[in-house]
Short mmCIF file of C-alpha atoms in Angstrom, two decimals:
data_model
loop_
_atom_site.label_atom_id
_atom_site.label_comp_id
_atom_site.label_asym_id
_atom_site.label_seq_id
_atom_site.Cartn_x
_atom_site.Cartn_y
_atom_site.Cartn_z
CA MET A 27 -0.02 0.01 0.02
CA THR A 28 1.22 3.47 -0.78
CA PRO A 29 2.04 5.84 2.11
CA VAL A 30 -0.76 8.18 3.06
CA SER A 31 1.17 10.63 5.23
CA SER A 32 0.14 13.74 3.26
CA THR A 33 -3.49 12.73 3.20
CA LEU A 34 -3.42 12.08 6.95
CA ALA A 35 -2.24 15.65 7.49
CA GLU A 36 -5.13 16.84 5.37
CA ALA A 37 -7.55 14.76 7.38
CA ALA A 38 -6.20 16.30 10.57
CA GLY A 39 -6.63 19.80 9.17
CA GLU A 40 -3.33 21.60 8.81
CA CYS A 41 -2.55 22.88 12.28
CA GLU A 42 0.50 23.40 14.43
CA ILE A 43 -0.60 21.36 17.38
CA CYS A 44 -2.27 18.41 15.59
CA ASP A 45 -0.18 15.87 17.51
CA VAL A 46 -1.87 17.03 20.71
CA LEU A 47 -5.41 17.65 19.41
CA PHE A 48 -5.74 15.01 16.72
CA ARG A 49 -5.17 11.35 17.43
CA PRO A 50 -6.54 9.34 14.50
CA LEU A 51 -7.43 5.75 15.11
CA ILE A 52 -6.22 3.55 12.27
CA PHE A 53 -7.42 -0.02 11.97
CA SER A 54 -7.92 -2.70 9.40
CA VAL A 55 -10.53 -5.28 8.63
CA ASP A 56 -9.43 -7.95 6.19
CA LYS A 57 -7.63 -5.88 3.47
CA ASP A 58 -9.46 -2.64 4.12
CA VAL A 59 -7.76 0.10 6.20
CA PHE A 60 -9.78 2.78 8.01
CA LEU A 61 -9.05 6.03 9.82
CA LEU A 62 -11.45 7.15 12.54
CA LYS A 63 -11.12 10.56 14.13
CA ASP A 64 -13.25 12.21 16.82
CA VAL A 65 -13.86 15.91 16.51
CA ASN A 66 -16.02 17.40 19.27
CA SER A 67 -17.75 14.06 19.89
CA GLN A 68 -18.47 13.63 16.19
CA SER A 69 -16.87 10.65 14.55
CA ILE A 70 -15.51 11.01 11.09
CA LEU A 71 -14.63 7.80 9.29
CA TYR A 72 -12.49 7.34 6.21
CA ILE A 73 -11.38 4.35 4.19
CA ILE A 74 -7.82 4.57 2.92
CA GLN A 75 -7.64 3.59 -0.76
CA ASN A 76 -5.11 4.41 -3.49
CA ASP A 77 -3.15 6.85 -1.28
CA SER A 78 -6.23 8.89 -0.48
CA LEU A 79 -8.90 9.16 2.15
CA GLN A 80 -12.46 8.60 1.17
CA LEU A 81 -15.08 9.71 3.60
CA ILE A 82 -17.62 7.07 4.42
CA ALA A 83 -20.71 7.06 6.55
CA GLU A 84 -20.06 6.55 10.29
CA PRO A 85 -22.13 4.04 12.09
CA SER A 86 -25.22 5.89 13.31
CA ASN A 87 -24.80 4.56 16.90
CA LEU A 88 -21.55 6.57 17.16
CA ARG A 89 -23.19 9.94 16.62
CA GLY A 90 -22.68 12.28 19.56
CA LEU A 91 -20.26 9.91 21.32
CA ALA A 92 -16.60 10.39 22.15
CA VAL A 93 -14.49 7.66 20.57
CA TYR A 94 -11.42 6.58 22.55
CA ASP A 95 -10.02 3.51 20.80
CA VAL A 96 -10.64 0.72 18.25
CA PHE A 97 -9.78 -2.89 18.78
CA THR A 98 -10.21 -5.54 16.06
CA LEU A 99 -10.80 -9.16 16.86
CA ASP A 100 -11.31 -11.64 14.04
CA ASN A 101 -13.97 -9.92 11.95
CA GLU A 102 -15.28 -7.70 14.73
CA ILE A 103 -14.53 -4.07 15.37
CA TRP A 104 -14.76 -3.02 18.97
CA ILE A 105 -15.11 0.78 19.33
CA SER A 106 -14.45 2.18 22.82
CA THR A 107 -16.82 5.10 23.41
CA SER A 108 -18.16 7.40 26.08
CA GLN A 109 -21.13 4.91 26.32
CA GLY A 110 -19.28 1.59 26.45
CA ILE A 111 -18.02 -0.71 23.68
CA GLN A 112 -19.89 -0.91 20.44
CA ILE A 113 -19.20 -4.02 18.40
CA TYR A 114 -19.57 -4.06 14.62
CA THR A 115 -18.72 -6.25 11.69
CA TYR A 116 -17.72 -4.85 8.33
CA GLU A 117 -19.21 -6.71 5.37
CA SER A 118 -20.19 -5.62 1.87
CA ALA A 119 -18.66 -2.16 2.42
CA ARG A 120 -20.78 -1.35 5.46
CA PHE A 121 -20.58 -1.46 9.20
CA GLU A 122 -23.16 -3.70 10.83
CA PHE A 123 -23.90 -3.14 14.48
CA LYS A 124 -23.82 -6.34 16.61
CA ARG A 125 -24.00 -5.47 20.30
CA TYR A 126 -23.00 -3.19 23.24
CA LEU A 127 -20.81 -3.93 26.23
CA LEU A 128 -20.74 -1.83 29.38
CA ASP A 129 -22.99 0.83 27.86
CA SER A 130 -23.10 2.88 31.04
CA ASP A 131 -19.29 3.19 31.24
CA ARG A 132 -16.80 5.39 29.41
CA VAL A 133 -14.59 2.60 28.07
CA THR A 134 -11.19 3.80 26.91
CA GLY A 135 -9.51 0.66 25.69
CA VAL A 136 -9.60 -3.15 25.18
CA ILE A 137 -6.90 -5.81 25.09
CA ALA A 138 -7.12 -9.59 24.94
CA ASP A 139 -4.52 -11.59 26.76
CA LYS A 140 -3.03 -14.98 25.86
CA ASP A 141 -5.80 -16.77 27.83
CA ASN A 142 -8.59 -15.02 25.88
CA ASN A 143 -9.50 -12.75 28.83
CA TYR A 144 -10.65 -9.30 27.73
CA TRP A 145 -9.39 -6.32 29.76
CA LEU A 146 -11.49 -3.19 29.44
CA THR A 147 -10.27 0.06 30.82
CA THR A 148 -12.72 2.84 31.85
CA LYS A 149 -12.36 6.47 32.76
CA ASP A 150 -14.43 6.18 35.92
CA ASN A 151 -14.74 2.56 37.04
CA GLY A 152 -11.30 1.04 36.74
CA ILE A 153 -10.61 -2.14 34.83
CA TYR A 154 -13.07 -4.87 33.93
CA ILE A 155 -11.83 -8.38 33.23
CA ILE A 156 -14.17 -10.49 31.03
CA PRO A 157 -13.11 -14.15 30.94
CA ASN A 158 -15.82 -15.41 28.58
CA LEU A 159 -17.73 -13.33 26.04
CA GLN A 160 -20.53 -15.85 25.86
CA VAL A 161 -21.79 -15.11 29.36
CA ILE A 162 -21.55 -11.31 29.41
CA HIS A 163 -25.31 -10.81 29.56
CA HIS A 164 -27.98 -13.46 29.81
CA LYS A 165 -31.66 -12.67 29.90
CA ILE A 166 -33.78 -14.74 32.24
CA PRO A 167 -37.38 -15.18 31.08
CA GLU A 168 -39.87 -13.29 33.20
CA ALA A 169 -41.77 -16.56 33.99
CA VAL A 170 -38.70 -17.87 35.92
CA SER A 171 -38.77 -17.18 39.60
CA TYR A 172 -35.50 -15.66 40.76
CA THR A 173 -35.84 -17.54 44.08
CA HIS A 174 -35.25 -20.80 42.18
CA LEU A 175 -31.96 -19.74 40.65
CA ARG A 176 -28.81 -21.14 42.21
CA ALA A 177 -25.10 -21.08 41.32
CA HIS A 178 -23.70 -24.43 40.44
CA GLU A 179 -20.40 -25.34 42.07
CA THR A 180 -18.12 -27.87 40.49
#
């Protein structure tokens, strides 16, 4: 891929203190490379193609949110925002929303360790460690009495 340094400067808006004010988030999904920047809690999303930036529609769920970081896992894009993690897939040239995590927290970052634990950092509530993404949130039917629920010990 051809360097895009000059177009990145254009995306930042030519300014003397861009390194402080502008921190683009660059991530890739398959062979596509994206640049996401947050300006006054408005996300601006570009796809990098042929040494240029092409503006594309931001996912509507991101409107009005501060974006802190992007983490890609397999085919999923995890976007850390002022209202938790938003998880998307990117298929057929569009972002498809999948689910939220910790939607009441300002999540600033995500990493996965060698044991597949997910460490989520927040601005206000410290660090969350999620050992299994399959049990993050499980809805119990209303017909089930909560007094009959018990933890199972092994």
